[in-house]
Coordinates of C-alpha atoms and ligand atoms in Angstrom, one line a residue:
M1 CA 27.0 -24.7 11.3
A2 CA 23.4 -24.4 12.6
D3 CA 21.3 -27.6 13.0
L4 CA 18.9 -28.5 10.3
P5 CA 15.2 -27.9 11.0
D6 CA 12.6 -30.6 10.7
A7 CA 12.1 -32.6 7.5
S8 CA 9.1 -30.7 6.1
T9 CA 10.8 -27.3 6.6
C10 CA 13.9 -28.7 4.8
Y11 CA 11.8 -30.0 2.0
E12 CA 10.1 -26.6 1.6
L13 CA 13.3 -24.7 1.6
L14 CA 14.9 -27.0 -1.0
A15 CA 11.7 -26.9 -3.1
R16 CA 11.6 -23.1 -3.1
M17 CA 15.3 -22.8 -4.0
T18 CA 15.0 -25.4 -6.7
L19 CA 11.9 -23.8 -8.2
I20 CA 13.6 -20.4 -8.3
R21 CA 16.7 -21.8 -10.0
R22 CA 14.7 -23.6 -12.6
F23 CA 12.5 -20.6 -13.2
E24 CA 15.5 -18.3 -13.8
E25 CA 17.3 -20.7 -16.0
E26 CA 14.2 -20.9 -18.1
A27 CA 13.7 -17.1 -18.0
G28 CA 17.2 -16.7 -19.4
R29 CA 16.3 -19.2 -22.2
Q30 CA 13.1 -17.3 -23.0
Y31 CA 14.9 -14.0 -23.1
Q32 CA 17.3 -15.4 -25.7
R33 CA 14.3 -16.5 -27.7
A34 CA 13.1 -12.8 -27.4
K35 CA 9.9 -13.9 -25.6
A36 CA 10.9 -11.8 -22.6
G37 CA 11.8 -8.2 -23.4
G38 CA 13.7 -5.3 -21.7
F39 CA 16.5 -6.2 -19.3
L40 CA 16.9 -9.4 -17.5
H41 CA 19.0 -9.8 -14.3
L42 CA 19.2 -13.3 -13.0
G43 CA 20.0 -14.2 -9.4
I44 CA 21.2 -17.7 -10.1
G45 CA 23.5 -18.7 -7.3
E46 CA 21.8 -16.3 -4.8
E47 CA 18.9 -18.6 -3.9
A48 CA 19.9 -19.3 -0.3
T49 CA 20.0 -15.6 0.5
I50 CA 16.6 -15.1 -1.1
V51 CA 14.7 -18.1 0.3
G52 CA 16.4 -18.0 3.7
T53 CA 15.2 -14.4 4.1
A54 CA 11.6 -15.0 3.0
A55 CA 11.5 -18.1 5.3
A56 CA 12.1 -15.9 8.3
M57 CA 9.2 -13.5 7.5
R58 CA 5.6 -13.5 8.5
D59 CA 2.8 -13.1 5.9
E60 CA 2.1 -9.6 7.2
D61 CA 5.7 -8.4 6.7
Y62 CA 6.8 -6.5 3.7
L63 CA 9.7 -7.4 1.4
I64 CA 11.3 -4.9 -1.0
G65 CA 14.2 -5.6 -3.3
T66 CA 16.0 -4.5 -6.5
Y67 CA 15.7 -5.3 -10.2
R68 CA 17.1 -8.8 -9.5
T69 CA 14.0 -10.1 -7.8
H70 CA 12.1 -12.8 -9.8
G71 CA 13.1 -15.2 -7.0
H72 CA 12.2 -12.8 -4.2
A73 CA 8.6 -12.6 -5.5
I74 CA 8.3 -16.4 -5.9
A75 CA 9.8 -16.9 -2.4
R76 CA 7.2 -14.6 -1.1
G77 CA 4.4 -16.7 -2.6
T78 CA 3.8 -15.0 -6.0
D79 CA 2.7 -17.6 -8.6
P80 CA 5.6 -18.3 -11.0
K81 CA 3.0 -18.2 -13.9
R82 CA 2.3 -14.5 -13.2
V83 CA 6.0 -13.7 -12.9
M84 CA 6.7 -15.3 -16.2
A85 CA 3.8 -13.5 -17.8
E86 CA 5.2 -10.3 -16.5
L87 CA 8.6 -11.1 -18.2
F88 CA 6.6 -11.8 -21.4
G89 CA 4.8 -8.4 -21.1
R90 CA 1.4 -10.0 -20.9
V91 CA -1.8 -9.0 -19.2
D92 CA -1.7 -11.8 -16.6
G93 CA 1.7 -10.6 -15.4
T94 CA 2.1 -9.2 -11.9
S95 CA 1.7 -5.7 -13.2
G96 CA -0.3 -6.5 -16.3
G97 CA 2.8 -6.7 -18.3
R98 CA 3.8 -3.1 -17.8
G99 CA 6.6 -3.5 -15.3
G100 CA 8.7 -6.3 -16.8
S101 CA 11.6 -8.1 -15.2
M102 CA 12.9 -5.3 -13.1
H103 CA 9.5 -4.3 -11.6
I104 CA 7.9 -7.4 -10.3
F105 CA 5.3 -6.3 -7.7
D106 CA 2.7 -8.2 -5.7
R107 CA 0.8 -6.2 -3.1
E108 CA -1.2 -9.2 -2.0
N109 CA 1.9 -11.1 -1.0
R110 CA 3.4 -7.9 0.3
F111 CA 6.2 -8.0 -2.2
M112 CA 6.6 -4.3 -2.8
G113 CA 9.0 -4.5 -5.8
G114 CA 11.2 -4.5 -8.0
Y115 CA 13.1 -1.2 -8.5
G116 CA 15.3 -0.2 -11.4
V117 CA 17.0 2.6 -9.6
V118 CA 20.0 1.3 -7.6
G119 CA 19.3 2.2 -3.9
G120 CA 15.9 3.6 -4.8
N121 CA 14.2 0.9 -2.7
L122 CA 15.9 2.0 0.5
P123 CA 13.9 5.1 1.3
I124 CA 10.7 3.3 0.2
A125 CA 11.5 0.6 2.8
A126 CA 11.7 3.3 5.5
G127 CA 8.4 4.7 4.3
L128 CA 6.7 1.3 4.5
A129 CA 8.0 0.8 8.0
L130 CA 6.8 4.3 8.9
S131 CA 3.4 3.4 7.6
S132 CA 3.3 0.3 9.8
E133 CA 4.2 2.4 12.7
Y134 CA 1.5 5.0 12.0
K135 CA -1.1 2.3 11.6
G136 CA 0.0 0.5 14.7
E137 CA 0.7 -2.7 12.6
D138 CA 3.0 -5.4 13.8
A139 CA 4.6 -5.8 10.3
V140 CA 8.3 -5.5 9.7
T141 CA 9.7 -4.3 6.4
V142 CA 12.7 -6.3 5.0
C143 CA 14.8 -4.4 2.6
M144 CA 17.3 -6.2 0.4
F145 CA 19.8 -4.4 -1.8
G146 CA 23.2 -4.9 -3.4
D147 CA 26.7 -4.1 -2.4
G148 CA 26.8 -1.4 -5.0
A149 CA 23.6 0.2 -3.6
S150 CA 25.4 0.7 -0.2
N151 CA 27.3 3.5 -1.8
T152 CA 24.3 5.6 -2.8
G153 CA 23.1 8.7 -0.9
N154 CA 19.9 6.9 -0.2
F155 CA 21.7 4.4 1.9
G156 CA 22.9 7.1 4.4
E157 CA 19.6 9.0 4.4
T158 CA 17.6 5.8 5.0
M159 CA 19.8 4.5 7.8
N160 CA 19.6 7.9 9.5
L161 CA 15.9 8.0 9.6
A162 CA 15.4 4.3 10.3
A163 CA 17.6 4.7 13.4
L164 CA 16.3 8.1 14.4
W165 CA 12.6 7.2 14.2
Q166 CA 13.2 3.6 15.4
L167 CA 11.4 2.1 12.5
P168 CA 10.5 -1.6 12.2
V169 CA 12.8 -2.2 9.3
F170 CA 15.5 -4.7 8.7
F171 CA 18.3 -4.4 6.1
L172 CA 20.0 -7.1 4.2
V173 CA 22.8 -6.4 1.8
E174 CA 23.2 -9.1 -0.8
N175 CA 27.0 -8.9 -1.3
N176 CA 27.6 -10.7 -4.5
L177 CA 31.1 -9.1 -4.7
Y178 CA 30.3 -6.9 -7.7
G179 CA 28.2 -3.9 -8.7
M180 CA 27.9 -4.6 -12.4
G181 CA 31.6 -5.1 -13.4
T182 CA 33.1 -3.3 -10.4
S183 CA 34.3 -5.3 -7.4
V184 CA 33.6 -4.3 -3.8
E185 CA 37.3 -3.4 -3.3
R186 CA 37.0 -1.0 -6.2
H187 CA 33.7 0.6 -5.3
S188 CA 33.5 0.8 -1.5
A189 CA 35.9 2.5 0.8
Q190 CA 34.6 0.4 3.7
T191 CA 34.7 -3.2 2.4
D192 CA 33.1 -4.6 5.5
L193 CA 29.6 -3.7 4.5
S194 CA 28.1 -4.9 7.7
R195 CA 29.8 -1.8 9.4
K196 CA 28.6 0.7 6.9
A197 CA 25.6 1.9 9.0
E198 CA 27.4 1.9 12.3
G199 CA 27.8 5.7 12.2
Y200 CA 24.0 5.9 12.2
G201 CA 23.6 3.6 15.2
I202 CA 22.7 0.6 13.1
P203 CA 24.8 -2.4 14.0
G204 CA 25.6 -5.2 11.5
E205 CA 26.8 -8.7 11.1
R206 CA 28.2 -10.9 8.3
I207 CA 26.8 -14.3 7.3
D208 CA 27.3 -17.0 4.7
G209 CA 24.6 -16.2 2.1
M210 CA 25.1 -19.6 0.5
D211 CA 23.7 -21.4 3.6
V212 CA 20.0 -21.1 3.6
I213 CA 19.7 -22.0 7.3
A214 CA 22.4 -19.4 8.4
V215 CA 20.4 -16.8 6.4
R216 CA 17.1 -17.8 7.9
D217 CA 18.4 -17.7 11.4
G218 CA 20.3 -14.4 10.9
V219 CA 17.3 -12.7 9.3
A220 CA 14.9 -14.1 12.0
E221 CA 17.0 -12.4 14.7
G222 CA 17.1 -9.1 12.7
I223 CA 13.3 -9.2 12.2
R224 CA 12.7 -9.9 15.9
Q225 CA 14.8 -6.9 16.9
A226 CA 12.9 -4.7 14.4
R227 CA 9.5 -6.0 15.5
E228 CA 10.0 -6.2 19.3
E229 CA 12.6 -3.5 20.0
R230 CA 12.2 -1.2 17.1
R231 CA 15.9 -1.6 16.4
P232 CA 16.9 -1.6 12.7
T233 CA 20.0 -3.8 12.0
L234 CA 22.0 -4.6 8.9
L235 CA 23.0 -8.1 7.8
E236 CA 25.7 -8.7 5.1
A237 CA 25.1 -11.9 3.3
F238 CA 28.0 -13.2 1.1
T239 CA 26.6 -14.6 -2.1
Y240 CA 27.4 -14.9 -5.8
R241 CA 25.7 -14.6 -9.1
Y242 CA 26.9 -17.3 -11.5
R243 CA 25.5 -15.4 -14.5
G244 CA 26.5 -12.0 -15.8
H245 CA 25.1 -8.8 -14.3
S246 CA 22.4 -8.8 -16.9
A247 CA 21.8 -10.8 -20.1
A248 CA 24.4 -8.7 -22.0
D249 CA 27.6 -9.0 -19.9
P250 CA 30.9 -10.2 -21.4
E251 CA 32.2 -10.7 -17.8
V252 CA 35.7 -9.4 -18.5
Y253 CA 36.0 -8.3 -14.8
R254 CA 36.3 -11.8 -13.3
Q255 CA 38.0 -15.2 -14.0
R256 CA 36.2 -18.4 -14.9
E257 CA 37.9 -20.1 -12.0
E258 CA 36.3 -17.7 -9.5
V259 CA 32.8 -18.5 -10.8
E260 CA 33.7 -22.2 -10.6
E261 CA 34.9 -21.9 -7.1
W262 CA 31.6 -20.4 -6.0
Q263 CA 29.7 -23.1 -7.9
Q264 CA 31.5 -25.7 -5.8
K265 CA 29.5 -24.4 -2.8
D266 CA 26.3 -24.2 -4.7
P267 CA 23.5 -23.3 -2.2
I268 CA 21.0 -25.8 -3.6
E269 CA 23.4 -28.8 -4.2
A270 CA 25.1 -28.2 -0.8
F271 CA 21.8 -28.1 1.1
A272 CA 20.4 -31.2 -0.7
Q273 CA 23.5 -33.1 0.0
R274 CA 23.5 -32.1 3.7
C275 CA 19.8 -33.1 4.0
V276 CA 20.4 -36.5 2.4
E277 CA 23.7 -37.2 4.4
T278 CA 22.0 -36.5 7.7
G279 CA 19.0 -38.5 6.7
V280 CA 16.5 -35.6 7.0
L281 CA 15.5 -36.1 3.4
G282 CA 15.8 -39.1 1.0
E283 CA 17.2 -39.1 -2.5
R284 CA 13.7 -39.7 -3.7
E285 CA 12.4 -36.5 -2.2
V286 CA 15.2 -34.5 -3.7
E287 CA 14.3 -35.9 -7.1
E288 CA 10.6 -35.2 -6.5
V289 CA 11.5 -31.5 -5.7
R290 CA 13.4 -31.3 -9.1
G291 CA 10.5 -32.9 -11.0
K292 CA 7.9 -30.5 -9.4
A293 CA 10.1 -27.5 -10.2
E294 CA 10.4 -28.6 -13.8
E295 CA 6.7 -29.0 -14.1
A296 CA 5.8 -25.7 -12.5
V297 CA 8.2 -23.8 -14.8
A298 CA 6.9 -25.6 -17.9
E299 CA 3.3 -24.5 -16.8
A300 CA 4.5 -21.0 -16.2
V301 CA 5.9 -20.7 -19.8
E302 CA 2.7 -22.2 -21.3
F303 CA 0.6 -19.8 -19.2
A304 CA 2.7 -16.7 -20.1
D305 CA 2.6 -17.6 -23.8
A306 CA -1.1 -18.0 -23.8
S307 CA -1.8 -14.7 -22.0
P308 CA -2.7 -11.9 -24.4
E309 CA -0.6 -8.7 -25.0
P310 CA -2.2 -5.6 -23.3
A311 CA -4.6 -3.8 -25.7
L312 CA -3.0 -0.8 -27.4
D313 CA -5.7 1.6 -26.2
S314 CA -4.9 0.7 -22.6
L315 CA -1.5 2.4 -23.0
Y316 CA -2.4 5.3 -20.8
E317 CA -4.0 3.2 -18.0
S318 CA -2.4 3.0 -14.6
L319 CA -0.2 6.0 -15.0
Y320 CA -1.6 7.9 -12.1
V321 CA -2.9 6.9 -8.7
T322 CA -6.6 7.4 -9.4
D323 CA -8.2 5.9 -6.3
S324 CA -7.0 8.9 -4.2
E325 CA -8.8 12.2 -4.7
G326 CA -6.1 13.8 -2.5
W327 CA -3.6 13.5 -5.3
Y328 CA -5.3 16.3 -7.2
A329 CA -6.0 18.5 -4.2
V330 CA -2.5 19.7 -3.3
D331 CA -2.9 22.9 -5.3
E332 CA -5.6 24.8 -3.3
R333 CA -5.9 27.5 -5.9
S334 CA -7.3 25.1 -8.5
P335 CA -7.8 21.7 -6.9
E336 CA -9.9 20.3 -9.8
P337 CA -8.2 17.9 -12.2
H338 CA -6.2 19.9 -14.8
R339 CA -6.1 19.0 -18.4
G340 CA -4.1 15.8 -18.9
E341 CA -4.6 14.6 -15.4
R342 CA -7.5 12.4 -16.3
E343 CA -6.3 9.2 -17.8
E344 CA -9.2 8.7 -20.1
S345 CA -8.5 12.1 -21.8
M346 CA -4.7 11.5 -22.0
P347 CA -4.3 10.5 -25.7
E348 CA -6.4 13.5 -26.9
T349 CA -4.8 15.9 -24.5
A350 CA -1.3 14.7 -25.3
R351 CA -1.9 15.4 -29.0
E352 CA -3.3 18.9 -28.3
L353 CA -0.4 19.8 -26.0
A354 CA 2.1 18.6 -28.5
E355 CA 0.4 20.7 -31.2
A356 CA 0.3 23.7 -28.9
G357 CA 4.0 23.2 -28.0
A358 CA 4.9 23.0 -31.7
A359 CA 2.9 26.2 -32.5
Y360 CA 4.6 28.0 -29.6
A361 CA 8.1 26.9 -30.6
G362 CA 7.4 28.0 -34.2
Q363 CA 7.1 31.7 -33.3
P364 CA 10.5 32.8 -32.0
D365 CA 9.9 36.6 -32.5
G366 CA 6.2 37.2 -32.6
P367 CA 3.7 37.2 -29.8
R368 CA 3.5 33.8 -28.2
P369 CA 0.2 32.2 -27.4
N370 CA -0.7 32.0 -23.7
P371 CA -0.1 28.4 -22.6
A372 CA -2.8 28.8 -20.0
E373 CA -5.3 29.4 -22.8
Q374 CA -3.7 26.8 -25.2
G375 CA -3.9 23.7 -23.2
D376 CA -2.7 23.8 -19.7
A377 CA -5.9 25.2 -18.1
Q378 CA -8.6 23.2 -16.4
E379 CA -11.3 21.8 -18.6
G380 CA -14.3 24.2 -18.8
V381 CA -12.7 26.7 -16.3
E382 CA -11.6 30.1 -17.5
P383 CA -8.1 30.8 -16.2
E384 CA -8.2 33.6 -13.7
V385 CA -4.6 34.6 -14.1
S386 CA -2.9 35.2 -17.4
A387 CA 0.8 35.0 -18.0
E388 CA 0.9 38.8 -18.9
N389 CA -0.9 39.8 -15.7
E390 CA 1.7 41.3 -13.5
E391 CA -0.7 41.5 -10.6
S392 CA -0.7 37.8 -10.4
P393 CA -1.6 36.6 -6.9
V394 CA 0.8 33.7 -7.5
A395 CA 3.7 36.1 -8.1
E396 CA 2.8 38.1 -5.0
E397 CA 2.8 34.9 -2.9
V398 CA 6.2 34.0 -4.1
E399 CA 7.7 37.4 -3.4
D400 CA 6.4 37.3 0.2
Ligands
TPP1 C1 20.9 5.2 -9.5 C2 21.5 4.2 -10.5 N1 22.7 4.3 -10.8 C3 23.2 3.4 -11.7 C4 22.4 2.4 -12.2 C5 23.0 1.4 -13.2 N2 23.2 0.1 -12.5 C6 22.3 -0.9 -12.6 S1 22.7 -2.2 -11.7 C7 24.1 -1.5 -11.1 C8 24.9 -2.2 -10.2 C9 24.4 -2.3 -8.8 O1 25.1 -3.3 -8.1 P1 24.6 -3.9 -6.7 O2 23.9 -2.9 -5.9 O3 25.8 -4.6 -6.1 O4 23.5 -5.0 -7.2 P2 23.7 -6.4 -8.0 O5 23.4 -6.0 -9.4 O6 25.0 -6.9 -7.8 O7 22.6 -7.3 -7.5 C10 24.2 -0.2 -11.7 C11 25.3 0.7 -11.4 C12 21.1 2.4 -11.8 N3 20.2 1.5 -12.3 N4 20.6 3.3 -10.9
MG2 MG1 26.3 -6.6 -6.2

């Protein structure tokens, strides 16, 4: 077992884990009260893996995770008030209440989400690392994902490019032994997940994900290799979620005894006990940490509750990336914004398009209206090519 760091580092690690635990317990309670909507995936039991990883990162590094990431954002420095407001769907949430539990996002603290698609964050991690490489930044991208995600095609594709392009990225698989209700033995042909990227030239190791110091040290070495040697590596952290996969999970796939066994090695209790036994922290400090977490979470709920719902007429905001003109310019034949691409005209355009679609569908045998004239053309621009025009330059282009 690795030596404990100094008292203030231990205090900080314990404080972060305790805050995340309390936050999530409360999130679960608020969900049952229907204050938080959508899905809710709690990482209770996985705090050492989360906090140990974040503790090894620099401010400039990126972290990207899954849909089980309330704790990851908080570990990265996101205000718990804003995370709770996001769960409540309120305007002061990290994404203005539009992302919800699965999509916590905080660019300022370089927490890059929050993704509902299993394995969907892996290629994005490679993209983030590639952007650091392009810009000549020193930042490393840390990508965390579940054991289940290691079976997706994205896993292989990402490992291949990360190794091939020597990207500054580090991978950590949070092996909590299950992907929903399916155990690792039933979902992965290779059950030693640390070896799963070997074929791509990415070596791996296994660590105790319930030991915050082991995680911090293991991740620090992986990040160092990514930063200094441009060598991606994979760490498999063994951890466990005490709660069901999401809020609605009857947990028929595991025994109560198994959950209790893991609770015996609770990452927070075990670390607090070790700190006290070795004299690094006193009982009083452990109590203080608990009290502060309690207070911060109560404030977070109060803040979220007081934050307003987003206005109904803001429904179409933030659907497109609007600060980049390039987005519209990929089609050189008509680079101007097309109807429906401008957010402010969305409600009106959506209605018109729906009506045009209904009119089109209502004429099975007769002549159909030209969609280019009905609603898909640019605002104020006459369409040059009609659907009946066989001399269409577009058609020629395709045939060539
Ligand atoms: C591409 C895709 N397939 C299936 C799902 C449904 N799904 C949601 S979570 C999950 C299990 C993933 O397990 P794991 O990667 O081990 O992460 P954990 O939930 O244990 O943290 C599945 C299959 C999904 N969201 N996305
Ligand atoms: Mg899992």
